[in-house]
CSV table of C-alpha atoms (C1' of nucleotides) in Angstrom, one decimal:
chain,number,residue,atom,x,y,z
A,1,MET,CA,-19.9,-17.2,-8.9
A,2,THR,CA,-16.5,-18.2,-8.7
A,3,ARG,CA,-14.8,-17.0,-5.7
A,4,ARG,CA,-11.2,-15.1,-6.9
A,5,TYR,CA,-8.4,-13.4,-4.4
A,6,TRP,CA,-6.6,-10.2,-5.2
A,7,LEU,CA,-3.3,-8.5,-4.3
A,8,PHE,CA,-4.0,-4.5,-4.3
A,9,LYS,CA,-0.4,-2.3,-3.7
A,10,THR,CA,-0.9,1.1,-1.9
A,11,GLU,CA,1.7,3.4,-0.7
A,12,PRO,CA,0.9,3.3,3.1
A,13,SER,CA,2.3,7.3,3.0
A,14,GLU,CA,-1.0,7.9,1.4
A,15,PHE,CA,-3.0,5.3,2.4
A,16,GLY,CA,-2.1,2.3,4.0
A,17,ILE,CA,-4.2,-0.8,5.7
A,18,ALA,CA,-4.4,1.3,9.1
A,19,ASP,CA,-6.4,3.8,7.0
A,20,LEU,CA,-8.8,1.6,6.0
A,21,ALA,CA,-9.0,-0.5,9.6
A,22,ALA,CA,-10.1,3.4,10.8
A,23,GLN,CA,-12.5,4.4,7.6
A,24,PRO,CA,-16.5,4.2,9.0
A,25,ASP,CA,-17.2,0.5,8.9
A,26,GLY,CA,-14.1,-0.4,7.7
A,27,LYS,CA,-14.8,0.4,4.5
A,28,THR,CA,-13.2,2.7,1.6
A,29,ARG,CA,-13.2,3.2,-2.1
A,30,TRP,CA,-10.5,1.8,-4.1
A,31,ASP,CA,-9.5,4.5,-6.4
A,32,GLY,CA,-7.0,6.2,-8.3
A,33,ILE,CA,-6.0,3.2,-10.4
A,34,ARG,CA,-4.7,4.7,-13.5
A,35,ASN,CA,-3.0,2.2,-15.6
A,36,TYR,CA,-4.9,-0.3,-18.0
A,37,GLN,CA,-4.5,-3.9,-16.8
A,38,ALA,CA,-5.2,-3.2,-13.4
A,39,ARG,CA,-8.4,-1.6,-14.5
A,40,ASN,CA,-9.3,-4.8,-16.4
A,41,ASN,CA,-8.6,-6.8,-13.4
A,42,LEU,CA,-10.7,-4.6,-11.4
A,43,ARG,CA,-13.4,-4.1,-14.0
A,44,ASP,CA,-14.1,-7.0,-15.6
A,45,LEU,CA,-13.3,-9.8,-12.6
A,46,THR,CA,-13.3,-8.2,-9.4
A,47,THR,CA,-16.4,-9.3,-7.7
A,48,PRO,CA,-18.4,-8.8,-3.7
A,49,GLY,CA,-16.8,-11.3,-1.6
A,50,ASP,CA,-13.7,-11.0,-3.5
A,51,GLY,CA,-10.4,-11.4,-1.0
A,52,VAL,CA,-7.8,-8.7,-1.2
A,53,LEU,CA,-4.2,-8.9,0.2
A,54,ILE,CA,-2.9,-5.6,0.6
A,55,TYR,CA,0.2,-4.8,0.3
A,56,HIS,CA,2.3,-1.8,1.4
A,57,SER,CA,5.5,-0.6,-1.3
A,58,SER,CA,8.0,2.0,-1.3
A,59,CYS,CA,7.7,2.3,2.5
A,60,ARG,CA,9.6,1.2,5.3
A,61,GLU,CA,8.1,-2.2,5.7
A,62,PRO,CA,7.0,-3.3,2.3
A,63,GLY,CA,5.0,-6.3,2.2
A,64,VAL,CA,1.7,-7.5,2.9
A,65,ALA,CA,0.1,-5.9,5.5
A,66,GLY,CA,-3.4,-6.7,5.9
A,67,ILE,CA,-6.6,-8.4,4.4
A,68,ALA,CA,-9.6,-7.2,2.5
A,69,GLU,CA,-12.5,-8.0,1.2
A,70,ILE,CA,-14.2,-6.6,-1.8
A,71,CYS,CA,-17.9,-5.2,-1.1
A,72,SER,CA,-19.3,-3.8,-3.8
A,73,ALA,CA,-19.2,-4.5,-8.1
A,74,PRO,CA,-17.0,-2.6,-9.8
A,75,TYR,CA,-18.3,1.5,-10.7
A,76,PRO,CA,-16.7,4.0,-13.0
A,77,ASP,CA,-13.9,6.1,-10.7
A,78,PRO,CA,-15.6,9.4,-9.7
A,79,ALA,CA,-12.3,11.2,-9.6
A,80,GLN,CA,-11.6,10.7,-12.9
A,81,PHE,CA,-14.2,13.5,-13.6
A,82,ASP,CA,-13.1,15.8,-10.7
A,83,PRO,CA,-11.0,18.6,-12.6
A,84,ASP,CA,-9.6,19.0,-9.1
A,85,SER,CA,-8.6,15.7,-8.7
A,86,PRO,CA,-4.8,14.7,-9.4
A,87,TYR,CA,-6.7,11.4,-10.7
A,88,PHE,CA,-8.9,13.8,-13.3
A,89,ASP,CA,-8.8,11.9,-16.7
A,90,SER,CA,-10.4,14.5,-19.5
A,91,LYS,CA,-10.6,12.1,-22.3
A,92,SER,CA,-13.0,10.2,-19.6
A,93,THR,CA,-16.7,10.9,-20.2
A,94,PRO,CA,-19.5,9.8,-18.0
A,95,ASP,CA,-20.9,7.9,-21.3
A,96,GLN,CA,-17.5,6.3,-22.1
A,97,PRO,CA,-15.4,6.1,-18.2
A,98,ARG,CA,-11.5,4.7,-18.7
A,99,TRP,CA,-11.3,4.0,-14.8
A,100,TYR,CA,-12.9,1.7,-12.6
A,101,SER,CA,-13.1,1.9,-8.8
A,102,VAL,CA,-14.3,-0.7,-6.9
A,103,ASP,CA,-15.0,-0.6,-2.5
A,104,ILE,CA,-13.2,-2.5,-0.2
A,105,ARG,CA,-13.9,-3.5,3.7
A,106,HIS,CA,-11.1,-4.2,6.0
A,107,ARG,CA,-11.1,-7.5,7.2
A,108,ASP,CA,-7.9,-8.4,9.5
A,109,THR,CA,-4.5,-5.8,9.9
A,110,LEU,CA,-1.4,-8.7,10.7
A,111,LYS,CA,0.7,-8.1,13.7
A,112,ARG,CA,3.5,-8.2,11.2
A,113,VAL,CA,4.2,-7.1,7.5
A,114,ILE,CA,5.4,-10.1,5.5
A,115,PRO,CA,8.2,-8.5,3.9
A,116,PRO,CA,8.6,-9.7,-0.7
A,117,ALA,CA,12.0,-11.5,0.5
A,118,THR,CA,9.8,-14.2,3.5
A,119,LEU,CA,6.9,-14.6,0.3
A,120,LYS,CA,9.5,-15.6,-2.5
A,121,ALA,CA,11.4,-18.2,0.1
A,122,LEU,CA,8.5,-20.2,0.3
A,123,PRO,CA,8.4,-22.6,-3.0
A,124,ASP,CA,3.7,-21.9,-3.0
A,125,LEU,CA,5.1,-17.9,-3.7
A,126,THR,CA,7.3,-18.1,-5.9
A,127,GLU,CA,5.4,-18.1,-9.2
A,128,MET,CA,3.2,-15.0,-7.7
A,129,VAL,CA,2.5,-11.9,-10.3
A,130,LEU,CA,4.0,-10.1,-7.8
A,131,PHE,CA,7.4,-11.5,-8.8
A,132,ARG,CA,7.0,-11.9,-12.2
A,133,GLN,CA,5.5,-8.9,-13.5
A,134,ALA,CA,6.8,-5.1,-12.2
A,135,ARG,CA,4.3,-2.6,-11.5
A,136,LEU,CA,0.9,-4.1,-11.5
A,137,SER,CA,-1.0,-2.3,-8.6
A,138,VAL,CA,-4.1,-5.1,-9.3
A,139,GLN,CA,-2.7,-8.4,-9.4
A,140,PRO,CA,-4.7,-11.7,-9.1
A,141,VAL,CA,-3.7,-14.4,-6.7
A,142,SER,CA,-4.1,-17.8,-6.9
A,143,GLU,CA,-6.6,-19.4,-3.9
A,144,ASP,CA,-2.7,-21.9,-3.3
A,145,GLU,CA,-1.0,-18.2,-3.2
A,146,TRP,CA,-4.0,-17.3,-0.6
A,147,ARG,CA,-4.3,-20.1,1.8
A,148,THR,CA,-0.4,-20.1,2.0
A,149,ILE,CA,-0.5,-16.7,2.8
A,150,VAL,CA,-3.5,-16.8,5.2
A,151,GLY,CA,-2.2,-19.4,6.8
A,152,LEU,CA,1.4,-17.7,7.3
A,153,ALA,CA,-1.0,-14.4,8.3
A,154,GLY,CA,-2.0,-16.5,10.8
A,155,ALA,CA,0.5,-18.3,12.5
A,156,ALA,CA,2.4,-14.7,12.5
B,1,DG,C1',19.4,7.8,-3.2
B,2,DC,C1',20.4,4.0,-6.8
B,3,DC,C1',18.7,1.7,-10.6
B,4,DA,C1',16.5,-2.5,-13.4
B,5,DA,C1',11.6,-2.9,-15.3
B,6,DC,C1',8.4,-1.4,-17.8
B,7,DG,C1',4.3,1.6,-19.6
B,8,DT,C1',3.6,5.8,-21.6
B,9,DT,C1',4.5,9.6,-25.1
B,10,DG,C1',5.7,11.4,-29.2
B,11,DG,C1',8.4,12.2,-32.9
B,12,DC,C1',9.1,10.5,-37.6
C,1,DG,C1',3.6,1.2,-36.3
C,2,DC,C1',8.5,1.8,-35.0
C,3,DC,C1',11.4,2.8,-31.1
C,4,DA,C1',14.2,5.8,-28.3
C,5,DA,C1',13.0,9.2,-24.6
C,6,DC,C1',11.0,9.9,-20.5
C,7,DG,C1',8.7,9.3,-16.1
C,8,DT,C1',7.2,5.9,-12.6
C,9,DT,C1',8.0,2.0,-9.6
C,10,DG,C1',9.4,-0.3,-6.1
C,11,DG,C1',13.2,-3.1,-3.6
C,12,DC,C1',17.3,-2.4,-1.5
DNA sequence: GCCAACGTTGGC
DNA sequence: GCCAACGTTGGC
């Protein structure tokens, strides 16, 4: 089984690393992904045990804020079937689900958020999908990138 | 609050 | 199937 690494974007005013840490067992469902490319990554390529960088966006202190781990297989996002949910999708059916979720578990909250400018300044990280493709909320991170960022986090 | 990037929608 | 308009993302 190939281990992969990911970056998940989230707005901390909605759900940030502190919220994840506060969940029972540090676990939550990562739901509400409504972008096809992010969905494909989530549905087709995630595996339990994969590493996840939690990235805070649209906030005062954007950047990598913590580390988590995928702890379930992908499964249909229940919110797409719930008419009361903001993530409801009338075109989804249980037979033909359009959107997927995965469960993740908190592993680490960084002492300091690593801002995008710091990441971008490192030669090892200039090729990150983060800087090459806007608006992708579930994106792959290479093993080298992962090691570099986790190293930064440890030194922080 | 600005504005660039870019995915989605909808008329044709 | 094209493409302009529109809405959202997201750093600054």
